[in-house]
Amino acid sequence: MKLITEIMEEKALPIVDKIYNDGFIQGLVHANLSKEAVVHYLKADALYLDNFSDIYAMLLAKSNDKVEKNFFLGQINFVLNEEIAAHKNLADYVGEDYHEIIKGGEWYPSADHYIKHMYYNAFAFGMAETLSAMAPCPWIYQMVARKILANHNLAEDHPLKFWIEFYAGVLVDEVLTEYYKIINREAEFMSEEGKAHLVKNFLESCEHERRFFNMAYTQERWDLEV
Ligand SMILES: Cc1ncc(CO)c(N)n1
């Protein structure tokens, strides 16, 4: 009997290929990604990670297990303080100071929709539903980064090699192991409908990941009258 997380990943594989072949990742691989796309991404992603850490804080409060609480605590630190290294690689690539770039950051429709998909599950459902919506964050980046390394022999001085290797690393394996432990444990007590919701959350977030990259690549804006 397949684990629900195995089903999630199998169904999502086609989206990994689409993201890999889309403009943002191809631009990153060939080091010809525009400065505008990188700046747009960094502004939105800084806010995305702040909110991602807030959702982790919600899960920390929901959990009654010290080991889980410490996992979420560690992830809050990682997202707020360690992942910034990958962002700084992108800032160096465009020759700007990272903290200057993200000042007055704003997110645009695709990022807004993605974050609210996670918050909706955090407020309205349980830990498994929330983690199913959060899991594509590490999973998509690891899958895409590993696909780049498998398909390209990056030069030692490739300007974005750090970013690619950061996400391709084993750190993500450890994060997903903890996510999947919780999701599969909770799924054992769920109806078929409840398990389908977990899979749907995961697949929707994979699509949100694709839209997030395309949002930056196309300089997506709100059409609001401001
Ligand atoms: C939108 C988004 N998804 C995933 C990651 C990886 O943590 C990130 N930094 N930003």
Coordinates of N, CA and C and ligand atoms in Angstrom, one line a residue:
M1 N 0.9 -1.2 0.0 CA 0.0 0.0 0.0 C 0.9 1.2 0.0
K2 N 0.7 2.1 -1.0 CA 1.6 3.3 -1.1 C 1.2 4.3 0.0
L3 N 2.3 5.0 0.5 CA 2.0 6.1 1.4 C 1.4 7.3 0.7
I4 N 0.6 8.0 1.4 CA 0.0 9.2 0.7 C 1.0 10.2 0.2
T5 N 2.2 10.3 0.9 CA 3.2 11.2 0.4 C 3.9 10.7 -0.9
E6 N 3.9 9.3 -1.0 CA 4.5 8.8 -2.3 C 3.5 9.1 -3.5
I7 N 2.2 9.0 -3.2 CA 1.2 9.3 -4.2 C 1.3 10.8 -4.6
M8 N 1.5 11.7 -3.6 CA 1.6 13.1 -3.8 C 2.8 13.4 -4.8
E9 N 4.0 12.8 -4.5 CA 5.2 13.1 -5.2 C 5.0 12.5 -6.7
E10 N 4.5 11.4 -6.8 CA 4.3 10.7 -8.1 C 3.4 11.6 -9.0
K11 N 2.3 12.1 -8.5 CA 1.4 12.9 -9.3 C 2.0 14.2 -9.6
A12 N 2.9 14.7 -8.8 CA 3.5 16.1 -9.0 C 4.7 16.1 -10.0
L13 N 5.2 14.9 -10.3 CA 6.4 14.9 -11.1 C 6.3 15.8 -12.4
P14 N 5.2 15.7 -13.1 CA 5.1 16.5 -14.4 C 5.3 18.0 -14.1
I15 N 4.9 18.5 -13.0 CA 5.0 19.9 -12.7 C 6.5 20.3 -12.5
V16 N 7.3 19.3 -11.9 CA 8.7 19.6 -11.8 C 9.3 19.8 -13.2
D17 N 9.0 19.0 -14.1 CA 9.5 19.2 -15.5 C 9.1 20.6 -16.1
K18 N 7.8 20.9 -15.8 CA 7.4 22.2 -16.4 C 8.1 23.4 -15.8
I19 N 8.3 23.3 -14.5 CA 9.1 24.4 -13.8 C 10.5 24.5 -14.3
Y20 N 11.1 23.3 -14.5 CA 12.5 23.2 -15.0 C 12.6 23.9 -16.4
N21 N 11.6 23.6 -17.2 CA 11.6 24.2 -18.6 C 11.1 25.6 -18.8
D22 N 10.5 26.1 -17.7 CA 10.0 27.5 -17.8 C 11.2 28.5 -17.7
G23 N 10.9 29.8 -18.1 CA 11.9 30.8 -18.3 C 12.8 31.1 -17.1
F24 N 12.2 31.1 -15.9 CA 13.0 31.5 -14.7 C 14.1 30.5 -14.5
I25 N 13.8 29.2 -14.4 CA 14.9 28.2 -14.1 C 15.8 28.1 -15.3
Q26 N 15.3 28.2 -16.5 CA 16.3 28.1 -17.7 C 17.2 29.4 -17.7
G27 N 16.6 30.5 -17.3 CA 17.5 31.7 -17.2 C 18.5 31.6 -16.1
L28 N 18.1 30.9 -15.0 CA 19.0 30.7 -13.9 C 20.2 29.8 -14.3
V29 N 19.8 28.7 -15.0 CA 20.8 27.7 -15.4 C 21.8 28.3 -16.4
H30 N 21.3 29.1 -17.3 CA 22.2 29.7 -18.3 C 22.7 31.1 -17.9
A31 N 22.4 31.4 -16.7 CA 23.0 32.7 -16.1 C 22.6 33.9 -17.0
N32 N 21.4 33.9 -17.6 CA 21.0 35.0 -18.3 C 19.6 35.5 -17.9
L33 N 19.3 35.2 -16.6 CA 18.0 35.6 -16.0 C 18.1 37.1 -15.8
S34 N 17.1 37.8 -16.1 CA 17.1 39.3 -16.1 C 17.2 39.8 -14.7
K35 N 17.8 41.0 -14.5 CA 17.9 41.6 -13.2 C 16.5 41.9 -12.7
E36 N 15.6 42.3 -13.5 CA 14.2 42.6 -13.1 C 13.5 41.4 -12.5
A37 N 13.8 40.2 -13.2 CA 13.1 39.0 -12.7 C 13.7 38.6 -11.3
V38 N 15.0 38.8 -11.1 CA 15.6 38.4 -9.9 C 15.2 39.3 -8.8
V39 N 15.1 40.6 -9.0 CA 14.7 41.6 -8.0 C 13.2 41.4 -7.6
H40 N 12.4 41.1 -8.6 CA 11.0 40.8 -8.4 C 10.8 39.6 -7.5
Y41 N 11.6 38.6 -7.8 CA 11.6 37.3 -7.1 C 12.0 37.5 -5.6
L42 N 13.1 38.2 -5.4 CA 13.6 38.4 -4.1 C 12.7 39.2 -3.2
K43 N 12.1 40.3 -3.8 CA 11.1 41.1 -3.0 C 10.0 40.2 -2.5
A44 N 9.4 39.4 -3.5 CA 8.3 38.6 -3.1 C 8.7 37.4 -2.2
D45 N 9.9 36.8 -2.4 CA 10.3 35.7 -1.7 C 10.6 36.0 -0.2
A46 N 11.2 37.2 0.0 CA 11.5 37.6 1.3 C 10.2 37.6 2.2
L47 N 9.1 38.1 1.6 CA 7.8 38.2 2.3 C 7.3 36.8 2.4
Y48 N 7.4 36.0 1.4 CA 6.9 34.6 1.4 C 7.6 33.8 2.6
L49 N 8.9 34.0 2.7 CA 9.6 33.2 3.8 C 9.2 33.7 5.2
D50 N 9.0 35.0 5.3 CA 8.5 35.6 6.6 C 7.1 34.9 6.9
N51 N 6.3 34.9 6.0 CA 4.9 34.3 6.2 C 5.0 32.7 6.5
F52 N 6.0 32.1 5.7 CA 6.2 30.7 5.9 C 6.6 30.4 7.3
S53 N 7.4 31.3 7.9 CA 7.9 31.0 9.3 C 6.7 31.3 10.2
D54 N 5.8 32.2 9.9 CA 4.7 32.5 10.8 C 3.7 31.2 10.8
I55 N 3.6 30.6 9.6 CA 2.8 29.4 9.6 C 3.4 28.2 10.4
Y56 N 4.8 28.2 10.3 CA 5.5 27.2 11.2 C 5.2 27.5 12.6
A57 N 5.1 28.8 13.0 CA 4.8 29.1 14.4 C 3.4 28.7 14.8
M58 N 2.5 28.8 13.8 CA 1.1 28.3 14.1 C 1.1 26.8 14.4
L59 N 1.9 26.1 13.6 CA 2.0 24.6 13.8 C 2.7 24.3 15.1
L60 N 3.7 25.1 15.4 CA 4.4 24.8 16.7 C 3.4 24.9 17.9
A61 N 2.5 25.9 17.8 CA 1.5 26.1 18.8 C 0.5 25.0 18.8
K62 N 0.2 24.4 17.6 CA -0.8 23.3 17.5 C -0.3 22.0 18.1
S63 N 1.1 21.8 18.0 CA 1.6 20.5 18.3 C 1.7 20.3 19.8
N64 N 1.5 19.1 20.3 CA 1.7 18.8 21.7 C 2.8 17.8 21.9
D65 N 3.7 17.8 20.9 CA 4.9 16.9 21.0 C 6.2 17.7 21.0
K66 N 7.0 17.6 22.0 CA 8.2 18.4 22.1 C 9.2 18.2 20.9
V67 N 9.3 17.0 20.4 CA 10.2 16.8 19.3 C 9.7 17.6 18.1
E68 N 8.4 17.5 17.8 CA 7.8 18.3 16.7 C 8.0 19.8 16.9
K69 N 7.7 20.2 18.1 CA 7.9 21.7 18.4 C 9.3 22.1 18.1
N70 N 10.3 21.3 18.5 CA 11.7 21.7 18.2 C 12.0 21.6 16.7
F71 N 11.3 20.7 16.0 CA 11.5 20.7 14.5 C 11.0 22.0 13.9
F72 N 9.8 22.4 14.3 CA 9.2 23.7 13.8 C 10.1 24.9 14.2
L73 N 10.6 24.8 15.4 CA 11.5 25.9 15.9 C 12.7 26.0 15.1
G74 N 13.3 24.8 14.8 CA 14.5 24.8 13.9 C 14.2 25.3 12.5
Q75 N 13.0 25.0 12.0 CA 12.7 25.4 10.6 C 12.4 26.9 10.6
I76 N 11.9 27.5 11.7 CA 11.6 28.9 11.7 C 13.0 29.6 11.6
N77 N 14.0 29.1 12.4 CA 15.3 29.7 12.3 C 15.9 29.5 10.9
F78 N 15.7 28.3 10.3 CA 16.3 28.1 9.0 C 15.7 29.1 8.0
V79 N 14.4 29.2 8.0 CA 13.7 30.0 7.0 C 14.1 31.5 7.2
L80 N 14.1 31.9 8.4 CA 14.4 33.4 8.7 C 15.8 33.7 8.6
N81 N 16.7 32.8 9.0 CA 18.1 33.2 9.1 C 19.1 32.5 8.2
E82 N 18.8 31.3 7.8 CA 19.8 30.5 7.0 C 19.5 30.6 5.5
E83 N 18.2 30.5 5.1 CA 17.9 30.5 3.7 C 18.3 31.8 3.0
I84 N 18.6 32.8 3.8 CA 19.0 34.1 3.3 C 20.3 34.0 2.5
A85 N 21.1 33.0 2.7 CA 22.3 32.8 2.0 C 22.0 32.5 0.5
A86 N 20.9 31.8 0.2 CA 20.6 31.6 -1.2 C 20.1 32.9 -1.8
H87 N 19.3 33.7 -1.1 CA 18.9 35.0 -1.6 C 20.1 35.9 -1.9
K88 N 21.1 35.8 -1.0 CA 22.2 36.7 -1.2 C 23.0 36.3 -2.5
N89 N 23.0 35.0 -2.8 CA 23.6 34.6 -4.1 C 23.0 35.3 -5.3
L90 N 21.6 35.3 -5.2 CA 20.9 36.0 -6.3 C 21.2 37.5 -6.3
A91 N 21.3 38.1 -5.1 CA 21.5 39.5 -5.0 C 22.9 39.8 -5.6
D92 N 23.9 39.0 -5.3 CA 25.3 39.2 -5.8 C 25.2 39.0 -7.3
Y93 N 24.4 38.1 -7.9 CA 24.3 37.9 -9.3 C 23.9 39.2 -10.0
V94 N 23.0 40.0 -9.4 CA 22.5 41.2 -10.0 C 23.3 42.4 -9.5
G95 N 24.3 42.2 -8.6 CA 25.2 43.3 -8.2 C 24.6 44.3 -7.3
E96 N 23.6 43.8 -6.5 CA 22.9 44.8 -5.6 C 23.0 44.2 -4.2
D97 N 22.8 45.2 -3.2 CA 22.8 44.7 -1.8 C 21.4 44.1 -1.5
Y98 N 21.4 42.9 -0.9 CA 20.2 42.2 -0.7 C 19.2 43.0 0.1
H99 N 19.6 43.5 1.2 CA 18.7 44.2 2.1 C 18.1 45.5 1.4
E100 N 18.9 46.1 0.5 CA 18.4 47.2 -0.2 C 17.3 46.7 -1.2
I101 N 17.5 45.6 -1.8 CA 16.6 45.1 -2.8 C 15.2 44.8 -2.2
I102 N 15.2 44.2 -1.0 CA 13.9 43.7 -0.4 C 13.2 44.8 0.4
K103 N 13.9 46.0 0.5 CA 13.1 47.1 1.2 C 11.9 47.4 0.4
G104 N 10.8 47.6 1.2 CA 9.5 47.9 0.5 C 9.1 46.8 -0.4
G105 N 9.4 45.6 0.1 CA 9.0 44.4 -0.7 C 7.5 44.3 -0.9
E106 N 7.0 43.7 -2.0 CA 5.6 43.6 -2.2 C 5.4 42.2 -2.9
W107 N 4.3 41.6 -2.6 CA 4.0 40.4 -3.4 C 2.9 40.6 -4.3
Y108 N 2.8 39.9 -5.3 CA 1.9 40.1 -6.4 C 0.9 38.9 -6.4
P109 N -0.1 39.0 -7.3 CA -1.2 38.0 -7.2 C -0.8 36.5 -7.0
S110 N 0.2 36.1 -7.7 CA 0.5 34.6 -7.6 C 1.1 34.3 -6.3
A111 N 1.9 35.2 -5.7 CA 2.5 34.9 -4.4 C 1.4 35.0 -3.3
D112 N 0.5 36.0 -3.5 CA -0.6 36.2 -2.6 C -1.5 35.0 -2.5
H113 N -1.8 34.4 -3.7 CA -2.7 33.3 -3.8 C -2.0 32.1 -3.1
Y114 N -0.7 31.9 -3.3 CA 0.0 30.8 -2.8 C 0.0 30.8 -1.2
I115 N 0.4 32.0 -0.7 CA 0.5 32.1 0.8 C -0.9 31.9 1.4
K116 N -1.9 32.4 0.7 CA -3.3 32.3 1.4 C -3.8 30.9 1.3
H117 N -3.3 30.1 0.3 CA -3.6 28.7 0.2 C -3.1 28.0 1.5
M118 N -1.9 28.4 1.9 CA -1.3 27.7 3.1 C -2.0 28.2 4.4
Y119 N -2.2 29.5 4.4 CA -2.9 30.1 5.6 C -4.3 29.5 5.8
Y120 N -5.0 29.4 4.7 CA -6.4 28.8 4.7 C -6.4 27.4 5.4
N121 N -5.4 26.6 5.0 CA -5.3 25.2 5.6 C -4.9 25.3 7.0
A122 N -4.0 26.2 7.3 CA -3.5 26.3 8.7 C -4.7 26.8 9.7
F123 N -5.5 27.7 9.2 CA -6.6 28.2 10.0 C -7.8 27.2 10.0
A124 N -8.1 26.6 8.9 CA -9.3 25.9 8.8 C -9.2 24.3 9.0
F125 N -8.0 23.8 8.9 CA -7.8 22.4 9.0 C -6.7 22.0 10.0
G126 N -6.1 20.8 9.8 CA -5.1 20.4 10.8 C -3.7 20.4 10.3
M127 N -2.8 19.8 11.0 CA -1.4 19.9 10.7 C -1.1 19.2 9.4
A128 N -1.7 18.0 9.2 CA -1.4 17.3 7.9 C -1.8 18.1 6.7
E129 N -3.0 18.7 6.8 CA -3.4 19.5 5.6 C -2.5 20.7 5.4
T130 N -2.1 21.3 6.5 CA -1.2 22.5 6.4 C 0.2 22.0 5.8
L131 N 0.8 21.0 6.4 CA 2.1 20.5 5.9 C 2.0 20.0 4.4
S132 N 0.9 19.5 4.0 CA 0.7 19.0 2.6 C 0.8 20.2 1.7
A133 N 0.3 21.3 2.2 CA 0.3 22.6 1.3 C 1.7 23.2 1.4
M134 N 2.4 23.0 2.5 CA 3.8 23.5 2.7 C 4.9 22.7 2.0
A135 N 4.7 21.4 1.9 CA 5.7 20.5 1.5 C 6.3 20.8 0.1
P136 N 5.5 21.3 -0.9 CA 6.2 21.6 -2.2 C 7.2 22.7 -2.1
C137 N 7.2 23.5 -1.0 CA 8.2 24.5 -0.9 C 9.6 23.9 -0.9
P138 N 10.0 23.0 0.1 CA 11.3 22.3 -0.1 C 11.3 21.3 -1.2
W139 N 10.2 20.6 -1.4 CA 10.3 19.5 -2.4 C 10.5 20.0 -3.8
I140 N 9.8 20.9 -4.3 CA 10.0 21.4 -5.7 C 11.4 22.0 -5.9
Y141 N 11.8 22.8 -4.9 CA 13.2 23.3 -5.0 C 14.3 22.3 -5.1
Q142 N 14.1 21.3 -4.3 CA 15.1 20.2 -4.3 C 15.0 19.4 -5.6
M143 N 13.9 19.1 -6.1 CA 13.7 18.3 -7.3 C 14.2 19.1 -8.5
V144 N 13.9 20.4 -8.6 CA 14.4 21.2 -9.7 C 15.9 21.4 -9.6
A145 N 16.4 21.7 -8.4 CA 17.9 21.9 -8.3 C 18.6 20.6 -8.7
R146 N 18.1 19.4 -8.3 CA 18.8 18.2 -8.6 C 18.7 17.9 -10.1
K147 N 17.6 18.3 -10.7 CA 17.4 18.1 -12.1 C 18.4 18.9 -12.9
I148 N 18.7 20.2 -12.4 CA 19.7 21.0 -13.0 C 21.0 20.4 -13.0
L149 N 21.4 19.9 -11.8 CA 22.7 19.3 -11.6 C 22.9 18.0 -12.4
A150 N 21.8 17.3 -12.6 CA 21.8 16.0 -13.4 C 21.9 16.3 -14.9
N151 N 21.4 17.4 -15.3 CA 21.4 17.7 -16.7 C 22.5 18.7 -17.2
H152 N 23.2 19.3 -16.2 CA 24.2 20.3 -16.6 C 25.4 20.2 -15.7
N153 N 26.6 20.3 -16.4 CA 27.8 20.2 -15.7 C 28.3 21.7 -15.5
L154 N 27.8 22.2 -14.3 CA 27.9 23.7 -14.1 C 29.4 24.0 -13.9
A155 N 29.8 25.1 -14.5 CA 31.2 25.5 -14.4 C 31.4 26.0 -12.9
E156 N 32.7 25.8 -12.5 CA 33.0 26.1 -11.1 C 32.6 27.6 -10.8
D157 N 32.8 28.5 -11.8 CA 32.5 29.9 -11.5 C 31.1 30.3 -12.0
H158 N 30.2 29.3 -12.1 CA 28.8 29.6 -12.5 C 28.2 30.5 -11.4
P159 N 27.7 31.7 -11.7 CA 27.3 32.7 -10.7 C 26.2 32.3 -9.8
L160 N 25.4 31.2 -10.2 CA 24.3 30.8 -9.4 C 24.4 29.3 -8.9
K161 N 25.6 28.8 -9.0 CA 25.9 27.5 -8.6 C 25.6 27.3 -7.1
F162 N 25.9 28.3 -6.3 CA 25.6 28.2 -4.8 C 24.1 28.0 -4.6
W163 N 23.3 28.8 -5.3 CA 21.8 28.7 -5.2 C 21.3 27.3 -5.5
I164 N 21.8 26.8 -6.6 CA 21.4 25.4 -7.1 C 21.8 24.4 -6.1
E165 N 23.1 24.4 -5.6 CA 23.6 23.4 -4.7 C 23.0 23.5 -3.3
F166 N 22.6 24.8 -3.0 CA 21.9 25.0 -1.6 C 20.6 24.2 -1.6
Y167 N 19.9 24.2 -2.6 CA 18.6 23.6 -2.6 C 18.6 22.1 -3.0
A168 N 19.7 21.7 -3.7 CA 19.9 20.3 -4.1 C 20.4 19.4 -2.9
G169 N 20.8 20.1 -1.8 CA 21.5 19.4 -0.7 C 20.6 18.5 0.1
V170 N 21.2 17.8 1.0 CA 20.5 16.8 1.9 C 19.7 17.5 2.9
L171 N 19.9 18.8 3.2 CA 19.1 19.5 4.2 C 17.6 19.3 4.0
V172 N 17.3 19.3 2.7 CA 15.8 19.2 2.3 C 15.3 17.8 2.7
D173 N 16.2 16.8 2.5 CA 15.7 15.5 2.8 C 15.3 15.4 4.2
E174 N 16.1 16.0 5.1 CA 15.7 15.9 6.6 C 14.4 16.6 6.9
V175 N 14.2 17.8 6.2 CA 12.9 18.5 6.4 C 11.7 17.7 5.9
L176 N 11.9 17.1 4.7 CA 10.7 16.3 4.2 C 10.5 15.1 5.0
T177 N 11.5 14.5 5.5 CA 11.3 13.3 6.4 C 10.4 13.6 7.5
E178 N 10.6 14.7 8.2 CA 9.8 15.2 9.3 C 8.4 15.5 8.8
Y179 N 8.3 16.2 7.7 CA 6.9 16.6 7.2 C 6.1 15.3 6.9
Y180 N 6.8 14.3 6.2 CA 6.1 13.1 5.8 C 5.7 12.2 6.9
K181 N 6.6 12.2 8.0 CA 6.3 11.4 9.1 C 4.9 11.8 9.7
I182 N 4.7 13.2 9.8 CA 3.5 13.7 10.4 C 2.3 13.5 9.4
I183 N 2.5 13.8 8.2 CA 1.4 13.6 7.2 C 0.9 12.2 7.1
N184 N 1.9 11.2 7.0 CA 1.5 9.8 6.8 C 0.9 9.3 8.1
R185 N 1.4 9.8 9.2 CA 0.8 9.3 10.5 C -0.7 9.8 10.6
E186 N -0.9 11.0 10.3 CA -2.3 11.5 10.4 C -3.2 10.9 9.3
A187 N -2.6 10.6 8.2 CA -3.4 10.1 7.1 C -4.0 8.7 7.4
E188 N -3.3 8.0 8.3 CA -3.8 6.7 8.7 C -5.2 6.7 9.3
F189 N -5.6 7.9 9.8 CA -6.9 8.0 10.5 C -7.9 8.8 9.7
M190 N -7.6 9.0 8.4 CA -8.4 9.8 7.5 C -9.2 8.9 6.6
S191 N -10.4 9.5 6.2 CA -11.2 8.9 5.1 C -10.5 9.1 3.8
E192 N -11.0 8.4 2.8 CA -10.5 8.6 1.4 C -10.6 10.1 1.0
E193 N -11.7 10.7 1.4 CA -11.9 12.1 1.1 C -10.8 13.0 1.7
G194 N -10.6 12.7 3.0 CA -9.6 13.4 3.7 C -8.2 13.3 3.1
K195 N -7.8 12.1 2.7 CA -6.5 11.9 2.0 C -6.5 12.6 0.7
A196 N -7.6 12.6 0.0 CA -7.6 13.3 -1.3 C -7.4 14.8 -1.1
H197 N -7.8 15.3 0.0 CA -7.6 16.7 0.3 C -6.1 17.0 0.5
L198 N -5.4 16.0 1.1 CA -4.0 16.2 1.3 C -3.2 16.2 0.0
V199 N -3.6 15.3 -0.9 CA -3.0 15.2 -2.2 C -3.2 16.5 -3.0
K200 N -4.5 17.0 -2.9 CA -4.9 18.2 -3.7 C -4.1 19.4 -3.1
N201 N -3.9 19.5 -1.8 CA -3.2 20.6 -1.3 C -1.7 20.6 -1.8
F202 N -1.2 19.4 -1.9 CA 0.2 19.3 -2.3 C 0.3 19.7 -3.8
L203 N -0.6 19.2 -4.6 CA -0.5 19.5 -6.1 C -0.8 21.0 -6.3
E204 N -1.7 21.5 -5.6 CA -2.0 23.0 -5.8 C -0.8 23.8 -5.4
S205 N -0.1 23.4 -4.4 CA 1.1 24.2 -4.0 C 2.2 24.0 -5.0
C206 N 2.3 22.8 -5.7 CA 3.3 22.7 -6.7 C 3.0 23.6 -7.9
E207 N 1.7 23.8 -8.2 CA 1.3 24.7 -9.2 C 1.6 26.1 -8.8
H208 N 1.4 26.4 -7.5 CA 1.7 27.8 -7.0 C 3.2 28.1 -7.1
E209 N 4.0 27.0 -6.9 CA 5.4 27.2 -7.1 C 5.8 27.6 -8.5
R210 N 5.1 27.0 -9.5 CA 5.4 27.3 -10.9 C 4.9 28.7 -11.1
R211 N 3.8 29.1 -10.6 CA 3.3 30.4 -10.9 C 4.1 31.5 -10.2
F212 N 4.7 31.2 -9.0 CA 5.6 32.1 -8.3 C 6.8 32.4 -9.2
F213 N 7.5 31.4 -9.7 CA 8.6 31.7 -10.6 C 8.2 32.5 -11.8
N214 N 7.0 32.1 -12.4 CA 6.6 32.8 -13.6 C 6.2 34.3 -13.3
M215 N 5.7 34.5 -12.1 CA 5.3 35.8 -11.6 C 6.5 36.7 -11.7
A216 N 7.7 36.2 -11.2 CA 8.9 37.0 -11.2 C 9.4 37.2 -12.7
Y217 N 9.3 36.1 -13.4 CA 9.9 36.1 -14.8 C 9.1 37.1 -15.7
T218 N 7.8 37.2 -15.4 CA 6.9 38.1 -16.2 C 6.7 39.4 -15.6
Q219 N 7.3 39.7 -14.4 CA 7.1 41.0 -13.7 C 5.6 41.2 -13.4
E220 N 5.0 40.2 -12.9 CA 3.5 40.2 -12.6 C 3.2 41.4 -11.6
R221 N 2.1 42.1 -11.9 CA 1.7 43.2 -11.0 C 0.2 43.0 -10.8
W222 N -0.3 43.7 -9.7 CA -1.7 43.9 -9.5 C -2.2 44.9 -10.6
D223 N -3.4 44.7 -11.0 CA -4.0 45.7 -11.9 C -4.9 46.6 -11.1
L224 N -4.6 46.7 -9.8 CA -5.5 47.5 -9.0 C -5.3 49.0 -9.3
E225 N -6.4 49.7 -9.2 CA -6.3 51.2 -9.3 C -5.7 51.7 -7.9
V226 N -4.4 52.2 -8.0 CA -3.8 52.6 -6.7 C -3.7 54.2 -6.7
Ligands
LIG1 C1 8.2 30.5 -3.2 C2 9.2 29.7 -2.6 N1 9.1 28.3 -2.6 C3 10.0 27.5 -2.0 C4 11.2 28.1 -1.5 C5 12.3 27.2 -0.9 O1 12.4 27.4 0.4 C6 11.3 29.5 -1.5 N2 12.4 30.1 -1.0 N3 10.3 30.3 -2.1

